[in-house]
Amino acid sequence: MNIDDMLCVGVTDGFLLSNTIGRNGQRVSGDVLKSIIRGYRNFAEKMTSLGVNIRLCGGETADVGDLVKSIMVDSTVYARFPRDHMIDCNTIQPEQAIVGLASFGKATYEDHENSGIASNGFTVARHALLHSSYAEKHPETFSETLTLDQVYRGPYHLSDALPNSNFTVAEALLSPTRSYAPIIKEILEKHRKNISGIIHCTGGALTKCLHFGENIHYIKNNLFEKPAVFQAIQESAHISDRDMWKIFNCGHRMEIYCDKKIADDIVAISKTFNVDAKIIGETKASVTGKNELTVEQYGVSKQY
């Protein structure tokens, strides 16, 4: 997540990464810590083999049972790069294409198919999908500030098949958050000067774009079909389309704002990594004097 946030300003190499782990030692064993650290190492090695150099700088593990019920893993990433390579999303202009890179599927550099879930909205996803029995078995997995009617109110157990997919519910929820670093690196090497913005659809999901540019009307009217995990979340928790588009990526997690003449080539580059991509919309000049967003799908249109 940190590295992909940095991709949005144009950094694609020379990352220094450190981590801090806080755990409850009564519940989380040393084997869990070893697995997490191994995951860091495997990810760094994989990205480095693809030309995205990540150097692990160590970290710190603390037993803080009074503060943490289970485990919390935080990362800090640092990099230096030429100032004139910086991409500033505030330069997004009207009459540009919006290219979305899919959050689902299996990239050439991934080991397994991805459900598309990523990290943002994960608390909502767990409580929307999982059965109330998990509240009784694992009270350490939710905040005591929540009332019981807010906790694990879904129909599914972890081993259940997720409808309309090849995943179990556990597999869908545990799909890793995809990194687009190798794809963005190749795109920027070829088209940096024709790209005005890259937005990582994390907090705010499809509405995150509203924080960037000036007097821009963002129109997203050619979205990917919602992956099965998002369909299940929406149906289980009766979440409106308006809220789904504010909480979850719903099929694409990276948006590239570019000159229309290069949009098709960006799509083609992404597909060489077996990550689906398409032009999901465009930008227009806003007539309201402020940024606005229109999202359209399945005959539903919402304004933000």
Short mmCIF file of C-alpha atoms in Angstrom, two decimals:
data_model
loop_
_atom_site.label_atom_id
_atom_site.label_comp_id
_atom_site.label_asym_id
_atom_site.label_seq_id
_atom_site.Cartn_x
_atom_site.Cartn_y
_atom_site.Cartn_z
CA MET A 1 0.00 0.00 0.00
CA ASN A 2 2.76 2.46 0.94
CA ILE A 3 4.73 1.77 -2.21
CA ASP A 4 1.66 2.12 -4.41
CA ASP A 5 0.86 5.44 -2.77
CA MET A 6 4.35 6.59 -3.77
CA LEU A 7 3.81 5.41 -7.35
CA CYS A 8 1.18 8.13 -7.59
CA VAL A 9 3.80 10.89 -7.38
CA GLY A 10 6.08 9.10 -9.85
CA VAL A 11 8.43 7.06 -7.64
CA THR A 12 9.09 3.64 -9.16
CA ASP A 13 12.48 2.57 -7.80
CA GLY A 14 14.96 2.88 -4.93
CA PHE A 15 12.55 2.18 -2.07
CA LEU A 16 13.79 1.80 1.52
CA LEU A 17 11.31 -0.08 3.71
CA SER A 18 11.17 -0.59 7.47
CA ASN A 19 8.44 -2.10 9.62
CA THR A 20 7.08 -1.91 13.14
CA ILE A 21 5.10 -4.80 14.59
CA GLY A 22 3.09 -4.54 17.80
CA ARG A 23 1.66 -7.79 19.12
CA ASN A 24 -0.14 -9.38 22.03
CA GLY A 25 2.38 -12.06 22.94
CA GLN A 26 -0.27 -14.18 24.65
CA ARG A 27 -2.15 -14.62 21.39
CA VAL A 28 0.41 -14.19 18.61
CA SER A 29 3.32 -16.61 18.48
CA GLY A 30 6.81 -16.18 17.13
CA ASP A 31 5.87 -18.33 14.14
CA VAL A 32 3.38 -15.66 13.06
CA LEU A 33 6.11 -13.02 13.24
CA LYS A 34 8.41 -15.20 11.15
CA SER A 35 5.71 -15.59 8.50
CA ILE A 36 5.12 -11.83 8.33
CA ILE A 37 8.83 -11.07 8.02
CA ARG A 38 9.17 -13.79 5.38
CA GLY A 39 6.31 -12.15 3.48
CA TYR A 40 8.15 -8.82 3.50
CA ARG A 41 11.27 -10.50 2.17
CA ASN A 42 9.47 -12.47 -0.53
CA PHE A 43 7.65 -9.36 -1.74
CA ALA A 44 10.84 -7.29 -1.87
CA GLU A 45 12.68 -10.02 -3.77
CA LYS A 46 9.83 -10.41 -6.27
CA MET A 47 9.57 -6.67 -6.95
CA THR A 48 13.35 -6.30 -7.23
CA SER A 49 13.44 -9.10 -9.80
CA LEU A 50 10.96 -7.02 -11.84
CA GLY A 51 13.10 -3.87 -11.71
CA VAL A 52 11.40 -2.24 -8.72
CA ASN A 53 14.23 -2.22 -6.19
CA ILE A 54 13.14 -2.45 -2.55
CA ARG A 55 15.71 -2.62 0.23
CA LEU A 56 14.56 -3.92 3.61
CA CYS A 57 16.03 -1.87 6.46
CA GLY A 58 14.87 -4.00 9.38
CA GLY A 59 12.34 -2.91 11.94
CA GLU A 60 11.09 -3.32 15.48
CA THR A 61 8.77 -5.79 17.21
CA ALA A 62 7.15 -4.86 20.51
CA ASP A 63 5.00 -6.87 22.92
CA VAL A 64 2.24 -4.41 23.77
CA GLY A 65 -0.60 -6.57 25.04
CA ASP A 66 -2.18 -3.67 26.92
CA LEU A 67 -2.57 -1.79 23.63
CA VAL A 68 -3.09 -4.47 20.98
CA LYS A 69 -5.52 -7.39 21.12
CA SER A 70 -3.78 -9.43 18.43
CA ILE A 71 -1.22 -7.88 16.07
CA MET A 72 -0.62 -4.64 14.22
CA VAL A 73 1.88 -4.35 11.36
CA ASP A 74 2.99 -0.92 10.15
CA SER A 75 5.43 -0.02 7.37
CA THR A 76 7.38 3.09 6.50
CA VAL A 77 8.78 3.59 3.00
CA TYR A 78 11.27 6.23 1.85
CA ALA A 79 12.71 7.07 -1.56
CA ARG A 80 14.53 9.85 -3.40
CA PHE A 81 13.92 10.65 -7.05
CA PRO A 82 14.40 13.57 -9.47
CA ARG A 83 12.12 16.51 -8.71
CA ASP A 84 11.27 16.93 -12.39
CA HIS A 85 9.87 13.38 -12.45
CA MET A 86 7.18 14.25 -9.92
CA ILE A 87 3.53 13.78 -10.88
CA ASP A 88 1.15 16.25 -9.24
CA CYS A 89 -2.52 15.23 -9.30
CA ASN A 90 -3.51 18.86 -8.93
CA THR A 91 -2.54 19.29 -12.59
CA ILE A 92 -5.38 17.04 -13.78
CA GLN A 93 -7.18 18.85 -16.62
CA PRO A 94 -10.55 18.58 -18.41
CA GLU A 95 -10.77 16.41 -21.53
CA GLN A 96 -8.44 13.69 -20.26
CA ALA A 97 -9.01 9.95 -20.20
CA ILE A 98 -9.28 7.97 -16.98
CA VAL A 99 -7.70 4.51 -17.25
CA GLY A 100 -8.52 2.01 -14.50
CA LEU A 101 -6.25 -0.91 -13.61
CA ALA A 102 -8.12 -3.96 -12.31
CA SER A 103 -7.83 -5.08 -8.71
CA PHE A 104 -8.89 -8.67 -9.50
CA GLY A 105 -7.43 -11.55 -11.54
CA LYS A 106 -3.89 -12.95 -11.51
CA ALA A 107 -0.99 -10.77 -12.61
CA THR A 108 2.03 -12.41 -14.22
CA TYR A 109 4.02 -11.70 -11.06
CA GLU A 110 1.40 -13.09 -8.65
CA ASP A 111 1.11 -16.67 -7.43
CA HIS A 112 -2.66 -16.88 -7.07
CA GLU A 113 -5.84 -15.31 -8.40
CA ASN A 114 -6.83 -12.16 -6.53
CA SER A 115 -10.38 -11.41 -5.39
CA GLY A 116 -9.76 -7.65 -5.62
CA ILE A 117 -10.63 -6.93 -1.98
CA ALA A 118 -7.42 -5.05 -1.00
CA SER A 119 -7.17 -3.39 2.44
CA ASN A 120 -9.56 -0.45 2.46
CA GLY A 121 -13.02 -1.22 3.77
CA PHE A 122 -11.76 -4.49 5.22
CA THR A 123 -13.46 -3.99 8.59
CA VAL A 124 -16.79 -3.44 6.84
CA ALA A 125 -16.13 -6.50 4.67
CA ARG A 126 -15.46 -8.81 7.62
CA HIS A 127 -18.53 -7.76 9.56
CA ALA A 128 -20.73 -7.80 6.45
CA LEU A 129 -19.74 -11.32 5.38
CA LEU A 130 -18.86 -13.35 8.47
CA HIS A 131 -21.27 -15.20 10.75
CA SER A 132 -22.08 -14.07 14.30
CA SER A 133 -20.49 -17.21 15.76
CA TYR A 134 -17.07 -15.63 15.19
CA ALA A 135 -17.91 -12.92 17.72
CA GLU A 136 -18.30 -15.56 20.42
CA LYS A 137 -15.22 -17.54 19.40
CA HIS A 138 -12.89 -14.61 18.76
CA PRO A 139 -13.86 -11.50 20.77
CA GLU A 140 -10.30 -10.23 20.35
CA THR A 141 -10.99 -9.58 16.65
CA PHE A 142 -13.33 -6.62 17.08
CA SER A 143 -13.54 -3.42 19.09
CA GLU A 144 -15.40 -3.48 22.38
CA THR A 145 -16.81 -0.08 21.40
CA LEU A 146 -19.05 -1.82 18.86
CA THR A 147 -22.47 -3.11 19.85
CA LEU A 148 -23.17 -6.77 19.16
CA ASP A 149 -25.63 -5.94 16.38
CA GLN A 150 -22.73 -4.31 14.50
CA VAL A 151 -20.39 -7.30 14.79
CA TYR A 152 -20.13 -10.24 12.37
CA ARG A 153 -23.66 -10.01 11.02
CA GLY A 154 -23.15 -11.90 7.76
CA PRO A 155 -24.28 -15.31 6.52
CA TYR A 156 -20.91 -16.92 5.79
CA HIS A 157 -18.35 -19.09 7.51
CA LEU A 158 -14.73 -18.87 6.39
CA SER A 159 -14.83 -22.24 4.64
CA ASP A 160 -18.01 -21.45 2.68
CA ALA A 161 -17.79 -20.97 -1.06
CA LEU A 162 -18.06 -17.33 -2.11
CA PRO A 163 -20.95 -17.13 -4.60
CA ASN A 164 -20.06 -16.62 -8.28
CA SER A 165 -16.35 -17.23 -7.72
CA ASN A 166 -13.64 -19.86 -7.32
CA PHE A 167 -12.82 -18.63 -3.80
CA THR A 168 -13.83 -19.62 -0.33
CA VAL A 169 -14.83 -16.65 1.81
CA ALA A 170 -11.50 -16.90 3.65
CA GLU A 171 -9.52 -16.91 0.40
CA ALA A 172 -11.41 -13.90 -0.92
CA LEU A 173 -10.85 -11.89 2.25
CA LEU A 174 -7.19 -12.85 2.51
CA SER A 175 -6.27 -12.02 -1.09
CA PRO A 176 -3.16 -9.80 -0.88
CA THR A 177 -3.42 -6.13 -1.75
CA ARG A 178 -2.00 -6.02 -5.27
CA SER A 179 0.99 -3.82 -6.03
CA TYR A 180 0.95 -2.17 -9.44
CA ALA A 181 4.61 -1.13 -9.19
CA PRO A 182 5.98 -3.09 -12.19
CA ILE A 183 3.11 -1.88 -14.39
CA ILE A 184 3.34 1.77 -13.37
CA LYS A 185 7.12 1.69 -13.80
CA GLU A 186 6.77 0.62 -17.44
CA ILE A 187 3.94 3.07 -18.10
CA LEU A 188 5.91 6.02 -16.72
CA GLU A 189 9.07 5.08 -18.58
CA LYS A 190 7.10 5.48 -21.81
CA HIS A 191 4.42 8.08 -21.07
CA ARG A 192 5.33 10.13 -18.00
CA LYS A 193 5.07 13.50 -19.80
CA ASN A 194 1.50 12.76 -20.95
CA ILE A 195 0.20 11.73 -17.52
CA SER A 196 -1.17 14.41 -15.20
CA GLY A 197 -2.29 12.25 -12.31
CA ILE A 198 -2.28 8.78 -10.77
CA ILE A 199 -4.79 8.10 -8.01
CA HIS A 200 -4.64 5.10 -5.69
CA CYS A 201 -8.29 4.37 -4.86
CA THR A 202 -7.79 3.61 -1.18
CA GLY A 203 -9.52 5.88 1.36
CA GLY A 204 -12.58 7.25 -0.40
CA ALA A 205 -12.37 4.64 -3.16
CA LEU A 206 -13.88 5.99 -6.40
CA THR A 207 -14.52 9.38 -4.77
CA LYS A 208 -10.89 10.01 -3.83
CA CYS A 209 -10.39 11.99 -7.05
CA LEU A 210 -12.51 14.81 -5.64
CA HIS A 211 -9.52 15.94 -3.57
CA PHE A 212 -7.42 16.67 -6.67
CA GLY A 213 -7.53 19.14 -9.53
CA GLU A 214 -9.60 22.30 -9.72
CA ASN A 215 -13.07 22.68 -11.23
CA ILE A 216 -12.97 19.16 -12.65
CA HIS A 217 -16.04 17.04 -13.37
CA TYR A 218 -14.90 13.43 -13.08
CA ILE A 219 -17.12 11.06 -15.07
CA LYS A 220 -16.74 7.31 -14.46
CA ASN A 221 -19.27 5.54 -16.63
CA ASN A 222 -17.48 2.44 -17.93
CA LEU A 223 -16.52 0.57 -14.77
CA PHE A 224 -15.52 -3.06 -14.44
CA GLU A 225 -18.24 -5.43 -13.32
CA LYS A 226 -18.13 -5.67 -9.53
CA PRO A 227 -16.01 -8.69 -8.52
CA ALA A 228 -17.85 -11.40 -6.60
CA VAL A 229 -16.48 -10.39 -3.20
CA PHE A 230 -17.97 -6.90 -3.53
CA GLN A 231 -21.28 -8.28 -4.77
CA ALA A 232 -21.46 -10.52 -1.70
CA ILE A 233 -20.59 -7.66 0.66
CA GLN A 234 -23.22 -5.40 -0.87
CA GLU A 235 -25.94 -8.05 -0.80
CA SER A 236 -25.16 -9.27 2.73
CA ALA A 237 -25.03 -5.83 4.35
CA HIS A 238 -27.57 -4.08 2.07
CA ILE A 239 -25.09 -1.33 1.24
CA SER A 240 -26.19 1.25 -1.33
CA ASP A 241 -24.29 1.76 -4.58
CA ARG A 242 -23.45 5.26 -3.41
CA ASP A 243 -21.73 3.95 -0.28
CA MET A 244 -20.07 1.01 -2.04
CA TRP A 245 -18.31 3.41 -4.42
CA LYS A 246 -17.10 5.46 -1.42
CA ILE A 247 -15.80 2.47 0.59
CA PHE A 248 -14.55 -0.18 -1.86
CA ASN A 249 -12.54 -0.09 -5.09
CA CYS A 250 -15.28 -2.24 -6.71
CA GLY A 251 -12.98 -3.62 -9.40
CA HIS A 252 -10.17 -1.13 -10.03
CA ARG A 253 -7.74 0.32 -7.49
CA MET A 254 -5.45 2.47 -9.63
CA GLU A 255 -6.55 5.31 -11.89
CA ILE A 256 -4.33 7.02 -14.46
CA TYR A 257 -5.33 10.44 -15.78
CA CYS A 258 -3.74 11.01 -19.16
CA ASP A 259 -3.95 12.49 -22.63
CA LYS A 260 -6.55 10.53 -24.59
CA LYS A 261 -4.04 9.67 -27.32
CA ILE A 262 -2.03 7.39 -24.99
CA ALA A 263 -4.92 5.75 -23.11
CA ASP A 264 -5.11 2.67 -25.32
CA ASP A 265 -1.37 2.08 -24.98
CA ILE A 266 -1.60 2.27 -21.18
CA VAL A 267 -4.32 -0.36 -21.33
CA ALA A 268 -2.10 -2.53 -23.53
CA ILE A 269 0.90 -2.21 -21.19
CA SER A 270 -1.18 -3.30 -18.21
CA LYS A 271 -2.51 -6.30 -20.10
CA THR A 272 1.04 -7.50 -20.83
CA PHE A 273 1.19 -8.14 -17.07
CA ASN A 274 -2.17 -9.94 -17.30
CA VAL A 275 -3.83 -7.14 -15.31
CA ASP A 276 -7.03 -6.07 -17.02
CA ALA A 277 -7.38 -2.37 -17.75
CA LYS A 278 -9.73 -0.10 -19.66
CA ILE A 279 -10.81 3.49 -20.11
CA ILE A 280 -13.34 3.86 -17.29
CA GLY A 281 -14.26 7.47 -17.98
CA GLU A 282 -13.04 10.98 -18.66
CA THR A 283 -12.70 14.44 -17.19
CA LYS A 284 -14.74 17.48 -18.15
CA ALA A 285 -14.77 21.08 -16.98
CA SER A 286 -17.05 21.51 -13.98
CA VAL A 287 -19.77 24.15 -14.31
CA THR A 288 -20.39 24.31 -10.55
CA GLY A 289 -17.14 26.05 -9.60
CA LYS A 290 -15.92 23.01 -7.68
CA ASN A 291 -14.88 19.42 -8.29
CA GLU A 292 -17.69 16.96 -8.87
CA LEU A 293 -18.00 13.27 -9.69
CA THR A 294 -20.56 11.24 -11.59
CA VAL A 295 -20.46 7.45 -11.29
CA GLU A 296 -22.70 5.36 -13.54
CA GLN A 297 -23.16 1.59 -13.64
CA TYR A 298 -26.03 -0.86 -14.25
CA GLY A 299 -28.36 2.06 -15.02
CA VAL A 300 -27.60 3.72 -11.67
CA SER A 301 -26.08 7.21 -11.62
CA LYS A 302 -24.77 8.92 -8.49
CA GLN A 303 -23.43 12.44 -8.04
CA TYR A 304 -20.76 13.38 -5.51
#
